[in-house]
CSV table of C-alpha atoms and ligand atoms in Angstrom, one decimal:
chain,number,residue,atom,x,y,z
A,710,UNK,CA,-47.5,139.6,-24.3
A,711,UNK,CA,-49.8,136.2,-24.7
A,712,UNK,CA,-53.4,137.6,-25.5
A,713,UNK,CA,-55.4,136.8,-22.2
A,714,UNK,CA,-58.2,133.6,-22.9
A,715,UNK,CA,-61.0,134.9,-23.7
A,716,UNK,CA,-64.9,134.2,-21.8
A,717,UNK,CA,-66.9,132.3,-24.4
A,718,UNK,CA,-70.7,132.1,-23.0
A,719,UNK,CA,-72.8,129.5,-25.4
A,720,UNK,CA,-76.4,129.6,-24.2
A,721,UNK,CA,-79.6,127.6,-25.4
A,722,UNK,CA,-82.3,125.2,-25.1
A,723,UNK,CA,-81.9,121.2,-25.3
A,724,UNK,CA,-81.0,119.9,-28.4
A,725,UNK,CA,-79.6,123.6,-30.0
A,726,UNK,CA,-76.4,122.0,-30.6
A,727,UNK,CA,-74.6,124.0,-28.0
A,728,UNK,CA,-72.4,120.9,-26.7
A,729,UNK,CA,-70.9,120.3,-30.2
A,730,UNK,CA,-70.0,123.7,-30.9
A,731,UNK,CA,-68.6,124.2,-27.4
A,732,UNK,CA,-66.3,121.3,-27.4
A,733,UNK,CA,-65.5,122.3,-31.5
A,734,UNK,CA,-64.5,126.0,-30.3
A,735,UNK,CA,-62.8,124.9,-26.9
A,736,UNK,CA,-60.5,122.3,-29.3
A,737,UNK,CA,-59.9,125.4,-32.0
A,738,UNK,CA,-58.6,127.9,-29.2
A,739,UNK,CA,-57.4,125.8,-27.2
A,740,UNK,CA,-59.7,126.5,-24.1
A,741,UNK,CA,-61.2,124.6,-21.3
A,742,UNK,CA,-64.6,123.3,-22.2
A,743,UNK,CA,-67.3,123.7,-18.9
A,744,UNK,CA,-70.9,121.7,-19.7
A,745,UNK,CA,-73.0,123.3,-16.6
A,746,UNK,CA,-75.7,121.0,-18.0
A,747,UNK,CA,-73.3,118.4,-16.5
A,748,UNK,CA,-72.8,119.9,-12.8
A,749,UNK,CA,-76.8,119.9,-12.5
A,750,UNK,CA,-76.9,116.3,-14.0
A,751,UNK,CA,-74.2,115.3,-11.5
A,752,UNK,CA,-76.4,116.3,-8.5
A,753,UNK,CA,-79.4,115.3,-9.7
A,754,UNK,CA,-77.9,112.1,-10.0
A,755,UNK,CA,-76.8,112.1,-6.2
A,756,UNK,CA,-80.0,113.1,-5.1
A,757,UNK,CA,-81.6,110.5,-6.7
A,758,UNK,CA,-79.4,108.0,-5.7
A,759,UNK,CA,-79.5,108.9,-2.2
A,760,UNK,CA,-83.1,109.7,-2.2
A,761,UNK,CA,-82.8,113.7,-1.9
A,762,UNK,CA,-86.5,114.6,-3.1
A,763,UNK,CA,-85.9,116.7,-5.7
A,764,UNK,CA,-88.3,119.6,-4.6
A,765,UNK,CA,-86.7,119.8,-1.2
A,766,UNK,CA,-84.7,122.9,-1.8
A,767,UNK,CA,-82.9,123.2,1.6
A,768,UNK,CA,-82.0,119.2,1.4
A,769,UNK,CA,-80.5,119.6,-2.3
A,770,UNK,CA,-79.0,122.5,-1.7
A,771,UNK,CA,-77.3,121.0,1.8
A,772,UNK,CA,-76.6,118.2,-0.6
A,773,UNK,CA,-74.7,119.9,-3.3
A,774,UNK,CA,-72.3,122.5,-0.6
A,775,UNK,CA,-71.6,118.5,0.5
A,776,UNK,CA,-70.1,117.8,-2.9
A,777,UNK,CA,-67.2,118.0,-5.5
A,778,UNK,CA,-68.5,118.2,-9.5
A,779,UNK,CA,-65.3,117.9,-11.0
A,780,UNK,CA,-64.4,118.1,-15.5
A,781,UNK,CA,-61.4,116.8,-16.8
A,782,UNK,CA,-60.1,117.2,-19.9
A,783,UNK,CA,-60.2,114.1,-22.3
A,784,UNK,CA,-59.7,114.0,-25.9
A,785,UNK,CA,-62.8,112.7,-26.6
A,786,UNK,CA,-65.2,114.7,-24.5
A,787,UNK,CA,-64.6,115.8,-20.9
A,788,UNK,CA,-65.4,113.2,-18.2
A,789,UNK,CA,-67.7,114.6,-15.1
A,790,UNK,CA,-66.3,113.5,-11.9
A,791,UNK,CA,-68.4,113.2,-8.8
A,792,UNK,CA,-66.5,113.1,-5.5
A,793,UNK,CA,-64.2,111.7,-7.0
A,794,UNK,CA,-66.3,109.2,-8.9
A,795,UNK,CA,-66.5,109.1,-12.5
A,796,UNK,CA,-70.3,109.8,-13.2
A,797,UNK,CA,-70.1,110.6,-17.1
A,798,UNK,CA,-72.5,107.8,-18.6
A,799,UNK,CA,-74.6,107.7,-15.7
A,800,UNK,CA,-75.4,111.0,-16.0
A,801,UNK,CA,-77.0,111.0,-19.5
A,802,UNK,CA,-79.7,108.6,-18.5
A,803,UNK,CA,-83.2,109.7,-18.9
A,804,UNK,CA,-84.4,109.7,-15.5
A,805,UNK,CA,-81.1,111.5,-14.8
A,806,UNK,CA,-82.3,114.2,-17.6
A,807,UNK,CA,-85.5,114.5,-16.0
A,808,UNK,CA,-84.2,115.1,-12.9
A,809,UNK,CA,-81.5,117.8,-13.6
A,810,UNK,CA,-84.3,119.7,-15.2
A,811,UNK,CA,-85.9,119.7,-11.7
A,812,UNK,CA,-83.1,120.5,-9.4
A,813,UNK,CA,-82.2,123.2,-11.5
A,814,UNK,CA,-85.5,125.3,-10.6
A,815,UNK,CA,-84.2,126.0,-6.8
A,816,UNK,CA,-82.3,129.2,-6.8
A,817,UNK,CA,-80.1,127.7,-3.5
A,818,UNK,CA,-79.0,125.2,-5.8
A,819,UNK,CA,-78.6,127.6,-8.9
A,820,UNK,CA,-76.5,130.2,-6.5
A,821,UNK,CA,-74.4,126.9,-5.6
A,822,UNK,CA,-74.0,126.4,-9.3
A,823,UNK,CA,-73.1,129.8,-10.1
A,824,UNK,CA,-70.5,130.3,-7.6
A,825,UNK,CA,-68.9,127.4,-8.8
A,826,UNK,CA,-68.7,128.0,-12.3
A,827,UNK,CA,-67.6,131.5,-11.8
A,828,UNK,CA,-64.4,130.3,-10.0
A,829,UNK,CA,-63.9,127.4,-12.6
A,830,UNK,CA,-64.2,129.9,-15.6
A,831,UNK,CA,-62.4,133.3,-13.2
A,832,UNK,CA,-58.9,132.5,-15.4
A,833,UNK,CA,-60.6,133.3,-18.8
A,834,UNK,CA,-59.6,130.5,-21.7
A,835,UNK,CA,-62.8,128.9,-21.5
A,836,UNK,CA,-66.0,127.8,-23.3
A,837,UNK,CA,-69.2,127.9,-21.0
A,838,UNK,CA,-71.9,126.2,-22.3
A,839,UNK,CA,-75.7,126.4,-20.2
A,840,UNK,CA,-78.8,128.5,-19.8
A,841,UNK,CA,-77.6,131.5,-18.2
A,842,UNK,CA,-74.0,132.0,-18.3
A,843,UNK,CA,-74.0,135.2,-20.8
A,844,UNK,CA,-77.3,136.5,-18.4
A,845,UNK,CA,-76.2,135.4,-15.3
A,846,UNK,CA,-73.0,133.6,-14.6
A,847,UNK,CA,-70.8,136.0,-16.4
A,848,UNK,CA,-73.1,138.4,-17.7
A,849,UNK,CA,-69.3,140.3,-18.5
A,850,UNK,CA,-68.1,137.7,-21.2
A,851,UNK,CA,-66.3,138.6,-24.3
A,852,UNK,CA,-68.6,136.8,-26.5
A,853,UNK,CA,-72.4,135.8,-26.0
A,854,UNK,CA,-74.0,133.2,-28.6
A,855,UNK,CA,-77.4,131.9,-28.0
A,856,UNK,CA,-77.9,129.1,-30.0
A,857,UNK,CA,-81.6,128.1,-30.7
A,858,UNK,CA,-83.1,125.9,-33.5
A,859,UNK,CA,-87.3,124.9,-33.8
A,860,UNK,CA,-88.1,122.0,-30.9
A,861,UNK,CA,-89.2,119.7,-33.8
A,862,UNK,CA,-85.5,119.6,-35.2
A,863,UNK,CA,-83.9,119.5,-31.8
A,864,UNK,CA,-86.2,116.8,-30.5
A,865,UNK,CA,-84.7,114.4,-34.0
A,866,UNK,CA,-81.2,115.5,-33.2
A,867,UNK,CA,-81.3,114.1,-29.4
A,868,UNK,CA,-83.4,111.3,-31.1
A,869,UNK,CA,-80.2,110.6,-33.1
A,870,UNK,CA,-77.7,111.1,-30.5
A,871,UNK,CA,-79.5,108.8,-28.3
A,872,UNK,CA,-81.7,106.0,-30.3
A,873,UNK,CA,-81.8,102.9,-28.5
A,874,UNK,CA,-83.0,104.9,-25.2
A,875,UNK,CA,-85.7,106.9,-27.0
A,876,UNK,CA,-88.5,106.7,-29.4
A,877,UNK,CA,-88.4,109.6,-31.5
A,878,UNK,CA,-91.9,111.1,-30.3
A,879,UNK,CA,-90.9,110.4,-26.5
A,880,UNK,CA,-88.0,112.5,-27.1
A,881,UNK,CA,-90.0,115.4,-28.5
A,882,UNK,CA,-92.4,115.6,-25.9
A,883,UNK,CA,-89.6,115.4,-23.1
A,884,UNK,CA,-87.8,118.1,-24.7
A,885,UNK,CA,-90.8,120.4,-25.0
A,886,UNK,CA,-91.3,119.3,-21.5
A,887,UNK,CA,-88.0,120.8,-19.9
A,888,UNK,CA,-88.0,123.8,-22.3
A,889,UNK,CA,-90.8,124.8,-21.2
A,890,UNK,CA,-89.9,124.3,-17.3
A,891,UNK,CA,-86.3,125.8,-18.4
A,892,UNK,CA,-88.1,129.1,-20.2
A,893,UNK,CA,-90.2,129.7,-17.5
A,894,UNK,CA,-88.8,129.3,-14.2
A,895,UNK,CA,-88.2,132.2,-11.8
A,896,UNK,CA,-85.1,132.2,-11.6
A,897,UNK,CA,-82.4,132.6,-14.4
A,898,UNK,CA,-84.8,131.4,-17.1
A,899,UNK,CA,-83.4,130.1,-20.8
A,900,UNK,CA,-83.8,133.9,-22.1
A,901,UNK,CA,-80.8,135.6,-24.6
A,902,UNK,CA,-79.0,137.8,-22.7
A,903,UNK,CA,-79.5,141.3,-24.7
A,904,UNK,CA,-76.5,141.6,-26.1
A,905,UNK,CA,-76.0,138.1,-27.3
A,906,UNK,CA,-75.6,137.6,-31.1
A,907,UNK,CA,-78.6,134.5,-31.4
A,908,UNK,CA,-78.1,131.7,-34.0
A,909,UNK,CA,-80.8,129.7,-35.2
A,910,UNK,CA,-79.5,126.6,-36.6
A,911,UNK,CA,-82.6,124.8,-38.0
A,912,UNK,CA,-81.9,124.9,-41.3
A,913,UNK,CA,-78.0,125.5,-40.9
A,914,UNK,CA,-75.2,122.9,-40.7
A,915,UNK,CA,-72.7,122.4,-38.1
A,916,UNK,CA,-70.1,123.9,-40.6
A,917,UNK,CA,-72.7,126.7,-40.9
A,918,UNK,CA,-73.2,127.7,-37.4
A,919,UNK,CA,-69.4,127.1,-36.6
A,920,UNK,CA,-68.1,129.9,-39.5
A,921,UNK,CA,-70.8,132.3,-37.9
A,922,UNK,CA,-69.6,132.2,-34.3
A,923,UNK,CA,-65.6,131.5,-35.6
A,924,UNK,CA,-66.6,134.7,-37.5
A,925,UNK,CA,-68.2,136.5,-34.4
A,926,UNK,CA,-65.0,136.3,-32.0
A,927,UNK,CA,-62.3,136.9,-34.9
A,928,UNK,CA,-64.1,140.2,-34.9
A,929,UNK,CA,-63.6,140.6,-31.1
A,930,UNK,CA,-60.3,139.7,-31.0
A,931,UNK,CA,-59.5,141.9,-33.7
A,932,UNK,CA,-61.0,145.1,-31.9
A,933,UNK,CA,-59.6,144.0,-28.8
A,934,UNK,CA,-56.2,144.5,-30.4
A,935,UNK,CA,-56.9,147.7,-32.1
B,1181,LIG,O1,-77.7,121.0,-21.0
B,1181,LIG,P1,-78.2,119.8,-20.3
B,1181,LIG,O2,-79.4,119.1,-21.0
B,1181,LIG,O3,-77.1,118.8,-19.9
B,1181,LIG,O4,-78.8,120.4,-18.9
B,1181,LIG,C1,-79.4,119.6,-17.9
B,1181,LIG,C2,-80.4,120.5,-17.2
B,1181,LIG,O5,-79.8,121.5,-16.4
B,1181,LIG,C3,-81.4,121.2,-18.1
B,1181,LIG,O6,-82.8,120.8,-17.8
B,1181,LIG,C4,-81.3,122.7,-17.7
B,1181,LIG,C5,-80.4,122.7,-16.5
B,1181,LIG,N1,-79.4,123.7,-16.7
B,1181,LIG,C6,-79.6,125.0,-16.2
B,1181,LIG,O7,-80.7,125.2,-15.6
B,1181,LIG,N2,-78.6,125.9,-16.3
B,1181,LIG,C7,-77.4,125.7,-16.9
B,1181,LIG,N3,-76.5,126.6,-16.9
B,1181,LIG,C8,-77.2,124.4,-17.4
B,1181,LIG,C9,-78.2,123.5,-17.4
Protein backbone atom coordinates (compact mmCIF):
# COMPACT_ATOMS: atom_id res chain seq x y z
CA UNK A 1 0.00 0.00 0.00
CA UNK A 2 1.48 3.67 -1.14
CA UNK A 3 2.55 5.35 2.27
CA UNK A 4 -0.15 8.21 2.82
CA UNK A 5 1.68 12.02 2.08
CA UNK A 6 2.63 13.20 4.91
CA UNK A 7 1.64 17.01 6.71
CA UNK A 8 4.85 19.13 6.62
CA UNK A 9 4.17 22.42 8.75
CA UNK A 10 7.41 25.00 8.21
CA UNK A 11 6.79 27.96 10.47
CA UNK A 12 8.96 31.27 11.00
CA UNK A 13 9.54 34.84 10.82
CA UNK A 14 10.46 36.93 7.49
CA UNK A 15 13.52 36.16 6.00
CA UNK A 16 14.12 32.50 8.10
CA UNK A 17 14.53 30.83 4.85
CA UNK A 18 11.24 28.97 5.18
CA UNK A 19 10.24 29.47 1.39
CA UNK A 20 13.44 27.81 0.13
CA UNK A 21 13.31 24.88 2.16
CA UNK A 22 9.66 24.45 1.54
CA UNK A 23 9.80 24.44 -2.20
CA UNK A 24 13.41 22.22 -1.70
CA UNK A 25 11.37 19.52 0.55
CA UNK A 26 7.99 19.73 -1.61
CA UNK A 27 10.50 19.00 -4.96
CA UNK A 28 12.33 15.95 -2.85
CA UNK A 29 8.99 14.20 -1.82
CA UNK A 30 7.24 15.05 -4.32
CA UNK A 31 4.52 17.18 -2.46
CA UNK A 32 2.41 20.15 -3.07
CA UNK A 33 4.15 23.31 -1.89
CA UNK A 34 1.33 25.88 -0.02
CA UNK A 35 3.04 29.69 0.71
CA UNK A 36 0.09 31.08 3.14
CA UNK A 37 2.40 34.13 3.08
CA UNK A 38 1.06 34.26 -0.45
CA UNK A 39 -2.86 33.93 0.21
CA UNK A 40 -2.50 37.02 2.65
CA UNK A 41 -0.34 38.87 0.07
CA UNK A 42 -3.01 38.07 -2.58
CA UNK A 43 -5.72 39.90 -0.52
CA UNK A 44 -3.90 42.51 0.70
CA UNK A 45 -3.18 43.17 -2.78
CA UNK A 46 -7.06 43.32 -3.60
CA UNK A 47 -7.76 45.44 -0.90
CA UNK A 48 -5.44 47.75 -1.85
CA UNK A 49 -6.29 47.90 -5.21
CA UNK A 50 -9.91 48.33 -4.56
CA UNK A 51 -9.41 50.63 -1.71
CA UNK A 52 -10.53 48.05 1.16
CA UNK A 53 -8.88 49.96 4.21
CA UNK A 54 -6.92 47.62 5.67
CA UNK A 55 -8.08 47.94 9.36
CA UNK A 56 -11.68 47.54 8.34
CA UNK A 57 -12.08 43.94 9.48
CA UNK A 58 -15.77 43.35 8.46
CA UNK A 59 -14.89 44.98 4.79
CA UNK A 60 -11.66 42.61 4.36
CA UNK A 61 -13.11 39.92 5.57
CA UNK A 62 -16.48 40.47 3.20
CA UNK A 63 -13.76 40.95 0.67
CA UNK A 64 -11.74 37.80 1.02
CA UNK A 65 -15.31 35.11 1.35
CA UNK A 66 -15.71 37.26 -2.24
CA UNK A 67 -12.47 35.70 -3.58
CA UNK A 68 -10.54 32.70 -5.14
CA UNK A 69 -6.50 32.53 -4.00
CA UNK A 70 -5.49 29.91 -6.14
CA UNK A 71 -1.42 28.00 -6.33
CA UNK A 72 -0.43 26.16 -9.22
CA UNK A 73 2.31 24.17 -9.59
CA UNK A 74 5.20 25.42 -11.78
CA UNK A 75 8.69 24.15 -12.02
CA UNK A 76 10.11 27.20 -11.09
CA UNK A 77 8.14 28.28 -8.15
CA UNK A 78 4.27 28.12 -7.76
CA UNK A 79 2.33 30.98 -9.47
CA UNK A 80 -0.57 32.67 -6.97
CA UNK A 81 -3.61 33.07 -8.85
CA UNK A 82 -6.22 35.60 -7.97
CA UNK A 83 -9.66 35.15 -9.38
CA UNK A 84 -8.35 33.87 -11.84
CA UNK A 85 -5.71 36.39 -12.40
CA UNK A 86 -2.16 35.75 -12.15
CA UNK A 87 -0.94 38.04 -9.22
CA UNK A 88 2.58 36.39 -8.56
CA UNK A 89 5.01 39.43 -9.11
CA UNK A 90 2.56 41.89 -8.03
CA UNK A 91 2.37 40.45 -4.92
CA UNK A 92 6.04 40.76 -3.79
CA UNK A 93 5.99 44.43 -3.97
CA UNK A 94 6.71 46.41 -0.91
CA UNK A 95 3.63 48.17 -0.31
CA UNK A 96 2.09 44.76 -1.03
CA UNK A 97 4.43 43.37 1.96
CA UNK A 98 3.45 45.99 4.16
CA UNK A 99 0.08 45.44 3.70
CA UNK A 100 -0.22 41.60 4.10
CA UNK A 101 1.41 42.14 7.41
CA UNK A 102 -1.73 44.29 8.21
CA UNK A 103 -4.53 42.23 6.99
CA UNK A 104 -3.25 39.42 8.67
CA UNK A 105 -3.88 40.85 12.30
CA UNK A 106 -7.98 40.45 11.81
CA UNK A 107 -8.85 37.06 13.14
CA UNK A 108 -12.16 37.16 10.46
CA UNK A 109 -9.59 37.25 7.91
CA UNK A 110 -7.17 34.75 9.61
CA UNK A 111 -10.39 32.15 10.20
CA UNK A 112 -10.96 32.80 6.29
CA UNK A 113 -7.32 31.89 5.84
CA UNK A 114 -7.41 28.95 7.93
CA UNK A 115 -10.35 27.29 6.59
CA UNK A 116 -8.96 27.46 3.36
CA UNK A 117 -5.68 26.10 3.85
CA UNK A 118 -7.01 23.29 5.89
CA UNK A 119 -9.08 22.03 2.87
CA UNK A 120 -6.09 22.70 0.37
CA UNK A 121 -3.62 20.66 2.68
CA UNK A 122 -6.87 17.92 4.07
CA UNK A 123 -5.20 15.20 1.35
CA UNK A 124 -1.82 15.17 3.18
CA UNK A 125 1.41 15.30 0.52
CA UNK A 126 2.02 18.73 1.22
CA UNK A 127 4.54 21.32 2.53
CA UNK A 128 2.85 24.25 4.52
CA UNK A 129 4.88 27.05 4.99
CA UNK A 130 3.47 30.36 7.36
CA UNK A 131 3.16 31.50 10.97
CA UNK A 132 0.91 29.22 12.50
CA UNK A 133 0.24 26.22 10.61
CA UNK A 134 2.02 23.63 13.12
CA UNK A 135 -0.01 25.92 16.15
CA UNK A 136 -2.91 26.52 14.46
CA UNK A 137 -3.78 25.40 10.97
CA UNK A 138 -2.88 21.77 11.59
CA UNK A 139 -1.74 21.77 14.98
CA UNK A 140 -1.95 17.56 14.06
CA UNK A 141 0.94 17.53 11.41
CA UNK A 142 3.43 14.81 11.14
CA UNK A 143 6.34 17.13 11.26
CA UNK A 144 6.69 20.71 12.82
CA UNK A 145 9.95 22.81 11.99
CA UNK A 146 10.16 26.30 13.09
CA UNK A 147 12.82 27.92 11.30
CA UNK A 148 14.32 31.08 12.87
CA UNK A 149 17.73 32.87 12.23
CA UNK A 150 18.85 36.52 14.13
CA UNK A 151 16.78 39.69 12.27
CA UNK A 152 20.25 41.10 11.26
CA UNK A 153 20.99 38.02 8.92
CA UNK A 154 17.45 37.73 7.76
CA UNK A 155 17.13 41.41 6.99
CA UNK A 156 20.66 40.82 4.37
CA UNK A 157 19.05 37.70 3.00
CA UNK A 158 15.67 39.61 1.80
CA UNK A 159 18.26 42.42 1.00
CA UNK A 160 19.79 40.00 -1.45
CA UNK A 161 16.71 38.40 -2.77
CA UNK A 162 15.42 41.71 -3.54
CA UNK A 163 18.24 44.59 -4.22
CA UNK A 164 17.08 46.94 -6.67
CA UNK A 165 13.73 47.45 -4.45
CA UNK A 166 15.52 47.93 -1.16
CA UNK A 167 18.42 49.54 0.61
CA UNK A 168 19.85 47.21 2.84
CA UNK A 169 19.00 49.24 6.20
CA UNK A 170 15.30 49.92 4.83
CA UNK A 171 14.95 46.20 4.68
CA UNK A 172 16.03 45.67 8.19
CA UNK A 173 13.95 48.06 9.75
CA UNK A 174 10.75 46.75 7.73
CA UNK A 175 11.51 43.32 8.82
CA UNK A 176 11.82 44.22 12.46
CA UNK A 177 8.76 46.15 11.77
CA UNK A 178 6.42 43.11 10.79
CA UNK A 179 8.14 40.70 13.18
CA UNK A 180 7.30 42.49 15.65
CA UNK A 181 3.48 43.15 14.59
CA UNK A 182 3.68 39.19 13.50
CA UNK A 183 5.02 38.11 17.31
CA UNK A 184 2.66 40.06 18.89
CA UNK A 185 -0.64 40.06 17.57
CA UNK A 186 -3.66 38.51 19.41
CA UNK A 187 -4.40 36.14 17.41
CA UNK A 188 -2.22 33.18 16.16
CA UNK A 189 1.05 35.03 16.80
CA UNK A 190 4.66 33.80 15.07
CA UNK A 191 5.26 31.55 18.39
CA UNK A 192 6.78 27.59 17.90
CA UNK A 193 4.20 25.39 18.46
CA UNK A 194 5.53 23.10 21.52
CA UNK A 195 6.36 20.32 20.02
CA UNK A 196 8.14 21.71 16.97
CA UNK A 197 11.83 20.75 16.45
CA UNK A 198 13.24 24.86 15.99
CA UNK A 199 16.15 25.43 13.66
CA UNK A 200 18.16 28.34 13.85
CA UNK A 201 19.89 28.94 10.74
CA UNK A 202 22.11 31.98 11.31
CA UNK A 203 25.25 30.56 11.12
CA UNK A 204 24.04 27.36 9.05
CA UNK A 205 23.90 26.83 5.32
CA UNK A 206 21.00 25.90 3.20
CA UNK A 207 22.65 22.40 2.88
CA UNK A 208 22.93 22.58 6.67
CA UNK A 209 19.37 23.27 7.61
CA UNK A 210 18.08 21.02 4.72
CA UNK A 211 20.16 17.54 6.13
CA UNK A 212 18.60 18.50 9.69
CA UNK A 213 14.92 18.57 8.70
CA UNK A 214 15.58 15.73 5.72
CA UNK A 215 17.04 14.04 8.86
CA UNK A 216 13.95 14.97 11.22
CA UNK A 217 11.14 13.29 8.85
CA UNK A 218 13.32 10.18 7.76
CA UNK A 219 13.01 9.55 11.44
CA UNK A 220 9.20 9.91 11.27
CA UNK A 221 8.69 7.93 8.48
CA UNK A 222 10.76 5.35 9.81
CA UNK A 223 8.62 5.00 13.14
CA UNK A 224 5.62 5.42 11.32
CA UNK A 225 6.47 2.12 9.61
CA UNK A 226 7.63 0.25 12.63
O1 LIG B 1 5.66 34.86 4.49
P1 LIG B 1 5.25 36.20 3.85
O2 LIG B 1 6.24 37.30 4.09
O3 LIG B 1 4.90 36.06 2.41
O4 LIG B 1 3.90 36.61 4.62
C1 LIG B 1 3.22 37.80 4.37
C2 LIG B 1 2.50 38.27 5.65
O5 LIG B 1 1.45 37.36 5.95
C3 LIG B 1 3.39 38.35 6.88
O6 LIG B 1 3.44 39.67 7.37
C4 LIG B 1 2.75 37.48 7.91
C5 LIG B 1 1.45 37.03 7.33
N1 LIG B 1 1.25 35.60 7.47
C6 LIG B 1 0.53 35.16 8.56
O7 LIG B 1 0.14 35.97 9.41
N2 LIG B 1 0.26 33.83 8.70
C7 LIG B 1 0.69 32.94 7.79
N3 LIG B 1 0.41 31.65 7.95
C8 LIG B 1 1.45 33.39 6.68
C9 LIG B 1 1.73 34.73 6.56
Amino acid sequence: MAEKGMIIAIDGPAGSGKSTVAALLARRYNYINIETGAMYRALAWKALETGVPLDDEAALADLAGKSRIELQAHPNGNRVLLDGNDVTERIRRQDVTEAASKVSVHPKVRAWMVQNQRELGAAGGIVMEGRDIGTHVFPQADIKIFLDADPEVRGARRFLQNPTTHLKETAAADLRERDHRDRTRANSPLVPAPDAVIIDSTHMTLDQVMDNIVEVIEARRNAAQK
